[in-house]
Short mmCIF file of C-alpha atoms in Angstrom, two decimals:
data_model
loop_
_atom_site.label_atom_id
_atom_site.label_comp_id
_atom_site.label_asym_id
_atom_site.label_seq_id
_atom_site.Cartn_x
_atom_site.Cartn_y
_atom_site.Cartn_z
CA MET A 52 159.09 39.71 -184.77
CA ASN A 53 155.78 37.96 -184.30
CA GLU A 54 152.75 39.23 -182.38
CA THR A 55 153.45 37.23 -179.24
CA GLN A 56 156.96 38.61 -178.94
CA THR A 57 155.66 42.14 -179.53
CA ASN A 58 153.00 41.79 -176.85
CA SER A 59 155.44 40.39 -174.30
CA MET A 60 157.78 43.30 -175.00
CA ILE A 61 154.94 45.81 -174.45
CA ASP A 62 153.86 43.94 -171.33
CA ALA A 63 157.39 44.26 -169.97
CA LEU A 64 157.49 47.96 -170.86
CA LEU A 65 154.14 48.57 -169.16
CA GLY A 66 155.11 46.57 -166.13
CA ARG A 67 152.22 44.18 -166.58
CA ASP A 68 154.39 41.22 -165.73
CA ILE A 69 154.69 42.69 -162.24
CA GLN A 70 151.99 41.46 -159.90
CA THR A 71 150.30 44.36 -158.13
CA ASP A 72 147.27 44.58 -155.88
CA HIS A 73 145.52 47.00 -158.22
CA GLY A 74 144.54 44.52 -160.89
CA GLY A 75 145.78 45.12 -164.38
CA LEU A 76 146.27 48.39 -166.22
CA THR A 77 145.36 48.19 -169.86
CA LEU A 78 147.33 49.91 -172.60
CA GLY A 79 144.52 52.48 -172.83
CA ASP A 80 144.88 53.27 -169.13
CA VAL A 81 148.59 53.82 -169.55
CA VAL A 82 148.07 56.03 -172.59
CA VAL A 83 145.54 58.17 -170.74
CA LEU A 84 147.88 58.31 -167.75
CA LEU A 85 150.85 59.51 -169.80
CA LEU A 86 148.70 61.94 -171.79
CA ASP A 87 147.39 63.36 -168.53
CA ILE A 88 150.92 63.79 -167.25
CA VAL A 89 151.80 65.82 -170.35
CA LEU A 90 148.62 67.87 -170.11
CA LEU A 91 149.35 68.39 -166.44
CA ILE A 92 152.51 70.20 -167.51
CA TYR A 93 150.39 72.51 -169.68
CA THR A 94 147.74 73.20 -167.05
CA GLY A 95 150.33 73.52 -164.31
CA TRP A 96 152.24 76.00 -166.40
CA ARG A 97 149.06 77.95 -167.02
CA SER A 98 148.07 77.90 -163.36
CA TYR A 99 151.52 79.03 -162.31
CA ASP A 100 151.49 81.78 -164.93
CA PHE A 101 148.13 83.02 -163.68
CA LEU A 102 149.08 82.78 -160.02
CA THR A 103 152.27 84.80 -160.60
CA THR A 104 150.07 87.68 -161.76
CA SER A 105 148.17 87.62 -158.48
CA VAL A 106 151.20 87.72 -156.14
CA PRO A 107 153.56 90.66 -155.55
CA GLN A 108 156.83 90.81 -157.44
CA GLY A 109 159.57 88.85 -155.75
CA TYR A 110 157.06 86.45 -154.19
CA GLU A 111 156.59 84.19 -157.22
CA ILE A 112 157.38 81.20 -155.04
CA LEU A 113 153.89 81.65 -153.59
CA ALA A 114 152.50 80.78 -156.99
CA LEU A 115 154.22 77.40 -156.73
CA VAL A 116 152.62 76.93 -153.35
CA GLY A 117 149.26 77.79 -154.92
CA LEU A 118 149.72 74.95 -157.39
CA TRP A 119 149.27 72.57 -154.47
CA GLY A 120 145.69 73.75 -154.28
CA LEU A 121 145.05 73.40 -158.01
CA ASP A 122 146.80 70.93 -160.32
CA ILE A 123 148.78 69.06 -157.74
CA GLY A 124 145.79 69.19 -155.39
CA ALA A 125 143.53 67.59 -157.99
CA VAL A 126 145.98 64.74 -158.54
CA ALA A 127 146.51 64.35 -154.80
CA TRP A 128 142.79 64.22 -154.00
CA SER A 129 142.35 61.73 -156.83
CA LEU A 130 145.02 59.46 -155.35
CA VAL A 131 143.52 59.93 -151.91
CA TRP A 132 140.09 58.90 -153.16
CA ILE A 133 141.53 55.87 -154.95
CA PHE A 134 143.85 54.51 -152.30
CA GLY A 135 143.52 56.47 -149.08
CA SER A 136 140.01 57.35 -148.00
CA ALA A 137 138.51 54.87 -145.60
CA SER A 138 135.35 56.49 -144.31
CA LYS A 139 132.23 58.01 -145.82
CA TYR A 140 133.24 61.57 -144.90
CA GLN A 141 136.74 61.07 -146.28
CA ASP A 142 135.23 59.84 -149.53
CA TRP A 143 133.02 62.91 -149.71
CA VAL A 144 135.83 65.33 -148.92
CA SER A 145 138.31 63.80 -151.33
CA MET A 146 135.81 63.49 -154.20
CA PHE A 147 134.42 67.00 -153.66
CA PHE A 148 137.86 68.59 -153.61
CA PHE A 149 139.02 66.52 -156.55
CA VAL A 150 136.22 68.05 -158.64
CA PHE A 151 136.66 71.44 -156.94
CA ASP A 152 140.36 71.54 -157.83
CA LEU A 153 139.66 70.45 -161.39
CA VAL A 154 137.23 73.34 -161.74
CA GLY A 155 139.98 75.60 -160.44
CA VAL A 156 142.45 74.16 -162.95
CA VAL A 157 140.08 74.76 -165.87
CA LEU A 158 139.30 78.25 -164.60
CA THR A 159 142.94 79.30 -164.21
CA SER A 160 143.96 77.79 -167.54
CA LEU A 161 141.14 79.50 -169.37
CA THR A 162 141.65 82.82 -167.62
CA ASP A 163 145.40 82.78 -168.15
CA SER A 164 144.99 82.03 -171.84
CA LEU A 165 142.51 84.89 -172.17
CA LEU A 166 145.02 87.28 -170.62
CA TYR A 167 147.27 86.72 -173.63
CA GLY A 168 146.73 88.07 -177.13
CA GLN A 169 143.56 89.39 -178.67
CA ALA A 170 140.79 87.86 -176.62
CA ASP A 171 137.24 88.79 -175.83
CA GLU A 172 137.70 91.73 -173.45
CA VAL A 173 134.39 91.26 -171.63
CA LEU A 174 134.95 87.53 -171.09
CA SER A 175 138.57 88.11 -170.02
CA ALA A 176 137.61 90.79 -167.50
CA MET A 177 134.75 88.72 -166.10
CA LEU A 178 136.80 85.53 -165.79
CA LYS A 179 139.74 87.40 -164.29
CA ASP A 180 137.49 88.96 -161.66
CA ILE A 181 136.04 85.55 -160.86
CA ALA A 182 139.41 83.79 -160.82
CA VAL A 183 141.05 86.40 -158.59
CA VAL A 184 138.46 85.62 -155.92
CA VAL A 185 137.81 81.94 -156.54
CA VAL A 186 141.37 80.65 -156.95
CA PRO A 187 142.62 81.81 -153.52
CA LEU A 188 139.43 80.42 -152.03
CA ILE A 189 140.12 77.07 -153.68
CA VAL A 190 143.68 77.06 -152.37
CA VAL A 191 142.60 77.95 -148.84
CA ALA A 192 139.69 75.49 -148.98
CA ASN A 193 142.20 72.77 -149.83
CA VAL A 194 144.08 73.50 -146.65
CA VAL A 195 140.84 73.32 -144.67
CA ALA A 196 139.89 70.13 -146.50
CA GLY A 197 143.19 68.59 -145.47
CA PHE A 198 142.30 69.14 -141.83
CA ILE A 199 138.75 67.87 -142.33
CA TYR A 200 140.06 64.78 -144.06
CA HIS A 201 142.46 64.14 -141.23
CA LEU A 202 139.74 64.62 -138.63
CA ALA A 203 137.41 62.28 -140.51
CA SER A 204 140.03 59.56 -140.60
CA PRO A 205 138.98 56.36 -138.78
CA GLN A 206 142.45 56.19 -137.25
CA THR A 207 142.12 59.74 -135.95
CA ARG A 208 138.67 59.02 -134.56
CA GLU A 209 139.98 55.85 -132.96
CA ARG A 210 142.89 57.76 -131.44
CA ARG A 211 140.51 60.46 -130.21
CA ALA A 212 138.22 57.85 -128.64
CA LYS A 213 141.22 56.18 -127.05
CA ARG A 214 142.54 59.50 -125.76
CA LYS A 215 139.11 60.36 -124.34
CA ALA A 216 138.86 56.96 -122.66
CA GLU A 217 142.35 57.42 -121.26
CA HIS A 218 141.39 60.86 -120.00
CA ASP A 219 138.27 59.46 -118.32
CA TYR A 220 140.32 56.63 -116.89
CA ARG A 221 142.92 59.05 -115.55
CA ALA A 222 140.17 61.24 -114.04
CA LYS A 223 138.61 58.23 -112.32
CA MET A 224 141.99 56.98 -111.17
CA MET A 225 142.69 60.44 -109.79
CA GLN A 226 139.44 60.16 -107.86
CA ILE A 227 140.54 56.76 -106.56
CA THR A 228 143.94 58.18 -105.65
CA ALA A 229 142.27 61.09 -103.89
CA MET A 230 140.00 58.69 -102.04
CA GLU A 231 142.98 56.54 -101.06
CA ARG A 232 144.83 59.63 -99.90
CA ASP A 233 141.81 60.78 -97.87
CA LEU A 234 141.46 57.30 -96.41
CA ALA A 235 145.15 57.28 -95.50
CA TYR A 236 144.78 60.63 -93.76
CA ALA A 237 141.60 59.43 -92.03
CA GLU A 238 143.34 56.24 -90.93
CA SER A 239 146.32 58.20 -89.69
CA TYR A 240 143.99 60.54 -87.80
CA LEU A 241 142.02 57.68 -86.31
CA LEU A 242 145.18 55.84 -85.27
CA ALA A 243 146.56 58.99 -83.68
CA ARG A 244 143.24 59.60 -81.94
CA GLN A 245 143.12 55.99 -80.79
CA GLU A 246 146.60 56.35 -79.35
CA ILE A 247 145.56 59.50 -77.56
CA LEU A 248 142.42 57.80 -76.30
CA ASP A 249 144.46 54.85 -75.06
CA LYS A 250 146.79 57.23 -73.29
CA SER A 251 143.82 59.15 -71.94
CA ALA A 252 142.26 55.90 -70.72
CA ALA A 253 145.53 54.83 -69.12
CA MET A 254 145.95 58.24 -67.56
CA ALA A 255 142.37 58.14 -66.33
CA LYS A 256 142.97 54.72 -64.88
CA ILE A 257 146.13 55.95 -63.17
CA LYS A 258 144.20 58.97 -61.94
CA MET A 259 141.41 56.74 -60.64
CA MET A 260 143.96 54.54 -58.90
CA GLN A 261 145.68 57.57 -57.48
CA ASP A 262 142.34 58.94 -56.33
CA GLN A 263 141.50 55.64 -54.76
CA ILE A 264 144.85 55.49 -52.96
CA GLU A 265 144.45 59.08 -51.90
CA ARG A 266 140.93 58.42 -50.67
CA GLN A 267 142.01 55.32 -48.81
CA THR A 268 144.94 57.21 -47.32
CA ARG A 269 142.66 59.97 -46.22
CA LEU A 270 140.21 57.49 -44.80
CA ALA A 271 142.99 55.73 -43.01
CA LEU A 272 144.25 59.00 -41.59
CA ARG A 273 140.76 59.94 -40.40
CA ASP A 274 139.87 56.49 -39.17
CA LEU A 275 142.29 56.41 -36.28
CA THR A 276 139.62 54.79 -34.20
CA GLY A 277 138.84 52.10 -36.83
CA ILE A 278 135.17 53.09 -37.01
CA HIS A 279 135.04 52.73 -40.76
CA GLY A 280 136.52 49.29 -40.60
CA LEU A 281 133.90 48.33 -38.10
CA THR A 282 131.02 49.54 -40.20
CA THR A 283 132.29 47.75 -43.25
CA ALA A 284 132.55 44.36 -41.51
CA PRO A 285 130.99 41.60 -43.64
CA ASP A 286 129.09 39.81 -40.82
CA ILE A 287 128.19 40.09 -37.09
CA GLN A 288 131.03 37.94 -35.84
CA ALA A 289 133.61 40.00 -37.74
CA GLY A 290 131.95 43.11 -36.39
CA GLU A 291 132.26 41.87 -32.85
CA GLU A 292 135.92 41.06 -33.44
CA ARG A 293 136.51 44.51 -34.79
CA LEU A 294 134.62 46.00 -31.86
CA ALA A 295 136.86 44.12 -29.45
CA GLU A 296 139.85 45.33 -31.29
CA LEU A 297 138.50 48.88 -31.13
CA ARG A 298 138.12 48.69 -27.38
CA LYS A 299 141.64 47.40 -27.15
CA ARG A 300 142.88 50.36 -29.13
CA LEU A 301 140.96 52.77 -26.99
CA GLU A 302 142.64 51.31 -24.00
CA THR A 303 145.97 51.66 -25.68
CA ILE A 304 145.26 55.30 -26.54
CA GLN A 305 144.17 56.01 -23.00
CA ALA A 306 147.36 54.38 -21.74
CA GLN A 307 149.41 56.46 -24.08
CA GLN A 308 147.67 59.61 -22.91
CA GLU A 309 148.44 58.72 -19.36
CA MET A 310 152.05 58.13 -20.32
CA LEU A 311 152.17 61.48 -22.02
CA VAL A 312 150.76 63.20 -18.99
CA THR A 313 153.27 61.43 -16.77
CA ALA A 314 156.13 62.20 -19.10
CA SER A 315 155.22 65.86 -19.33
CA GLY A 316 155.31 65.95 -15.60
CA ASN A 317 158.83 64.30 -15.60
CA GLY A 318 160.18 66.54 -18.42
CA HIS A 319 160.37 63.68 -20.94
CA THR A 320 159.27 64.09 -24.50
CA PRO A 321 156.56 61.80 -25.82
CA GLU A 322 158.87 60.45 -28.58
CA ALA A 323 161.44 59.35 -26.04
CA GLY A 324 158.76 57.66 -23.91
CA ALA A 325 157.15 55.89 -26.82
CA GLY A 326 160.49 54.53 -28.00
CA GLY A 327 159.93 56.16 -31.44
CA ALA A 328 156.84 54.13 -32.20
CA ALA A 329 154.54 57.10 -31.52
CA ALA A 330 156.46 59.25 -34.06
CA ASN A 331 154.39 57.69 -36.86
CA PRO A 332 151.05 56.57 -35.55
CA LEU A 333 150.08 55.08 -38.94
CA ASP A 334 152.62 52.33 -38.47
CA HIS A 335 150.33 50.81 -35.82
CA PHE A 336 147.51 50.29 -38.31
CA PRO A 337 147.47 47.35 -40.69
CA GLU A 338 147.19 48.14 -44.40
CA GLU A 339 143.84 47.36 -45.94
CA MET B 102 180.56 43.21 -235.03
CA LEU B 103 178.37 46.18 -234.28
CA ARG B 104 175.29 44.04 -234.36
CA ALA B 105 176.77 41.55 -231.97
CA ALA B 106 177.69 44.35 -229.61
CA TRP B 107 174.16 45.77 -229.80
CA GLU B 108 172.62 42.38 -229.04
CA MET B 109 174.89 41.96 -226.08
CA PHE B 110 174.04 45.45 -224.80
CA TYR B 111 170.32 44.76 -225.32
CA THR B 112 170.60 41.58 -223.35
CA PHE B 113 172.37 43.46 -220.62
CA LEU B 114 169.70 46.20 -220.52
CA THR B 115 166.94 43.60 -220.46
CA ALA B 116 168.56 41.76 -217.59
CA PHE B 117 169.22 45.03 -215.77
CA PHE B 118 165.64 46.34 -216.02
CA LYS B 119 164.24 42.92 -215.16
CA GLY B 120 166.50 42.96 -212.12
CA VAL B 121 165.36 46.46 -211.20
CA LEU B 122 161.73 45.46 -211.70
CA LEU B 123 162.25 42.37 -209.62
CA ALA B 124 163.96 44.39 -206.92
CA VAL B 125 161.11 46.90 -206.94
CA LEU B 126 158.53 44.12 -206.76
CA LEU B 127 160.42 42.43 -203.96
CA GLY B 128 160.92 45.70 -202.07
CA LEU B 129 157.41 47.01 -202.73
CA PRO B 130 155.97 45.96 -199.34
CA TRP B 131 158.77 47.74 -197.58
CA LEU B 132 158.36 50.75 -199.84
CA ILE B 133 154.70 50.88 -198.91
CA ARG B 134 155.63 50.54 -195.26
CA LEU B 135 158.14 53.35 -195.68
CA ALA B 136 155.41 55.44 -197.24
CA ALA B 137 153.11 54.65 -194.31
CA VAL B 138 155.76 55.79 -191.84
CA LEU B 139 156.36 58.94 -193.86
CA LEU B 140 152.63 59.62 -194.02
CA TRP B 141 152.39 59.09 -190.25
CA LEU B 142 155.31 61.42 -189.62
CA THR B 143 153.89 64.01 -192.03
CA GLY B 144 150.53 63.91 -190.28
CA GLY B 145 152.28 64.29 -186.94
CA ALA B 146 154.39 67.19 -188.15
CA LEU B 147 151.29 68.92 -189.53
CA ALA B 148 149.44 68.36 -186.22
CA ILE B 149 152.37 69.75 -184.26
CA GLU B 150 152.47 72.76 -186.53
CA ALA B 151 148.71 73.21 -186.14
CA ILE B 152 149.08 73.15 -182.36
CA ARG B 153 151.78 75.80 -182.62
CA THR B 154 149.58 77.92 -184.90
CA ILE B 155 146.63 77.73 -182.53
CA TYR B 156 148.31 78.07 -179.16
CA GLN B 157 151.37 80.23 -179.75
CA PRO B 158 149.48 83.57 -179.72
CA PHE B 159 148.16 83.11 -176.19
CA THR B 160 150.46 80.54 -174.59
CA PRO B 161 153.95 80.74 -173.07
CA PRO B 162 156.52 78.78 -175.11
CA GLY B 163 156.97 76.09 -172.48
CA ALA B 164 153.27 75.27 -172.39
CA VAL B 165 153.20 75.12 -176.22
CA PHE B 166 156.05 72.61 -176.10
CA ALA B 167 154.05 70.55 -173.62
CA LEU B 168 151.07 70.48 -175.97
CA GLN B 169 153.28 69.60 -178.93
CA PHE B 170 154.79 66.85 -176.85
CA ALA B 171 151.28 65.63 -176.13
CA VAL B 172 150.73 65.25 -179.88
CA ILE B 173 154.04 63.40 -180.23
CA PHE B 174 153.06 61.17 -177.37
CA LEU B 175 149.69 60.43 -178.96
CA LEU B 176 151.43 59.52 -182.21
CA VAL B 177 153.73 57.13 -180.38
CA ALA B 178 150.84 55.73 -178.37
CA TRP B 179 148.92 55.14 -181.59
CA ALA B 180 151.89 53.20 -182.94
CA GLY B 181 152.01 51.22 -179.71
CA VAL B 182 148.33 50.31 -179.94
CA LEU B 183 148.84 49.23 -183.56
CA LEU B 184 151.88 47.16 -182.64
CA ARG B 185 149.87 45.42 -179.97
CA ARG B 186 147.08 44.62 -182.37
CA GLY B 187 149.47 43.58 -185.14
CA ARG B 188 148.18 46.14 -187.63
CA LEU B 189 151.05 48.57 -187.59
CA TRP B 190 151.45 49.58 -191.23
CA GLY B 191 147.80 49.93 -192.10
CA GLY B 192 147.17 51.80 -188.89
CA LEU B 193 150.04 54.17 -189.50
CA THR B 194 148.72 54.86 -193.00
CA VAL B 195 145.19 55.48 -191.82
CA GLY B 196 146.36 57.57 -188.88
CA GLY B 197 148.68 59.66 -190.99
CA LEU B 198 146.02 60.11 -193.67
CA VAL B 199 143.40 61.17 -191.14
CA LEU B 200 145.80 63.67 -189.58
CA VAL B 201 146.78 65.13 -192.94
CA LEU B 202 143.14 65.46 -193.99
CA LEU B 203 142.17 66.96 -190.66
CA VAL B 204 144.92 69.55 -190.75
CA ARG B 205 144.40 70.29 -194.45
CA TYR B 206 140.60 70.59 -194.45
CA ALA B 207 139.11 70.59 -190.97
CA PHE B 208 141.70 72.83 -189.38
CA PRO B 209 141.05 75.90 -191.62
CA TRP B 210 137.33 75.45 -191.03
CA PHE B 211 137.92 75.25 -187.27
CA LEU B 212 140.02 78.42 -187.28
CA GLY B 213 137.18 80.25 -188.99
CA TRP B 214 134.62 79.07 -186.46
CA GLN B 215 133.18 81.66 -184.07
CA TYR B 216 134.04 79.76 -180.89
CA ALA B 217 137.33 78.29 -182.09
CA SER B 218 139.38 80.45 -179.74
CA LEU B 219 137.33 79.56 -176.65
CA VAL B 220 137.25 75.85 -177.48
CA SER B 221 140.99 75.71 -178.13
CA ARG B 222 141.66 77.50 -174.84
CA ILE B 223 139.43 75.21 -172.83
CA LEU B 224 140.34 71.97 -174.60
CA PRO B 225 143.66 71.10 -172.85
CA PRO B 226 142.43 71.59 -169.26
CA ALA B 227 139.14 69.89 -170.13
CA LEU B 228 141.03 66.92 -171.59
CA PHE B 229 143.23 66.83 -168.53
CA ALA B 230 140.18 66.89 -166.25
CA LEU B 231 138.41 64.16 -168.20
CA GLY B 232 141.52 61.98 -168.29
CA LEU B 233 142.10 62.41 -164.61
CA MET B 234 138.47 61.58 -163.85
CA TYR B 235 138.68 58.47 -165.99
CA LEU B 236 141.88 57.36 -164.29
CA THR B 237 140.48 58.09 -160.86
CA PHE B 238 137.35 56.01 -161.34
CA ARG B 239 139.20 53.28 -163.19
CA LEU B 240 141.93 52.91 -160.58
CA ARG B 241 139.40 53.09 -157.76
CA PHE B 242 137.46 50.29 -159.41
CA LEU B 243 140.61 48.19 -159.84
CA HIS B 244 141.71 48.90 -156.30
CA LYS B 245 138.32 47.98 -154.82
CA ARG B 246 138.20 44.81 -156.87
CA SER B 247 141.64 43.81 -155.66
CA ILE B 248 140.60 44.04 -151.98
CA PRO B 249 139.41 40.60 -150.86
#
């Protein structure tokens, strides 16, 4: 087996013949990666062992949950910093919690190892006191960091900006809708008022016409002598004609009176003597 | 008759030992390679035993196995690096020799050191942290470089 064949075999084993977007991993990178995976088992075991001492009996599953804030958290924040973070704040959060979790991992591993066997009592007690407070804080801080990371995401900020713009748009559109509604009500009111005004105007006109007819009727009833018609003549000649007509009527009235007197003396009623024409004196006057 | 038999036997012995010598000479490279592998395995076994000696008193068995597996993995990785560079046998010899010397001479000195316990307790998580930091920065660099 020559060197070229050996190298191609190792390349195939390392997956270097597969094109990725992460550049190339060297053999050293792969060795460190695999060594870290093995050491992760050790530190994870240690962290779990320590966490089980800090939870009540029967709740050891909580210790596994706590691992997500220590060993698994460190790896997760590392991956997030490498591939995920897209903004300055996300970079800060992921890098800070990567280091923070690693400190937690070292602390729990060291403390757990000191709890076994013959160790320095003072150091063990001190580290245990520190770890009992710090480790839950680290775990809880990881949860908070997850939220902060999410909030600092450009996509989240974009969605928030979009949601805010949509909210503003909806508020403005609601204003427009309210204005349209108010305008529709105002239009409806104005149309209804216009209709009433039209009716009122028509009624007023009818009333005026009725008043005029009534006035004319009353005038006609009062003006049996035709005085009003005389006074309203347009010129002198018309006035003279009306005057002549008036005299003629006076003569007619006098004649009628004489007939009435005569008839009353003969026992005849005026209606019978007038042939019915005197029953409605208005019939003798022309309509104006 | 006896003399003739002796001469024949002598010839046979000569041919036999020459054959053995030739076989040894021909197989010597492979014998040396076998020795290198044995030395490498011995060094690994001593390192695994040293890990057990150090960590067993204050470590659960599973975690000790993980550390021993880390040593095995490093031994295999060392062989892989040597294979890649084409210096397998010499590398195995040197590696095995260094491990044997370390375990034989440096390890007892380390156990007698004042801070040996603290260092051995902090070493695995510290190595893990360093390795993870290296990988994080390295992969970030590769990832950034790959983005056009």
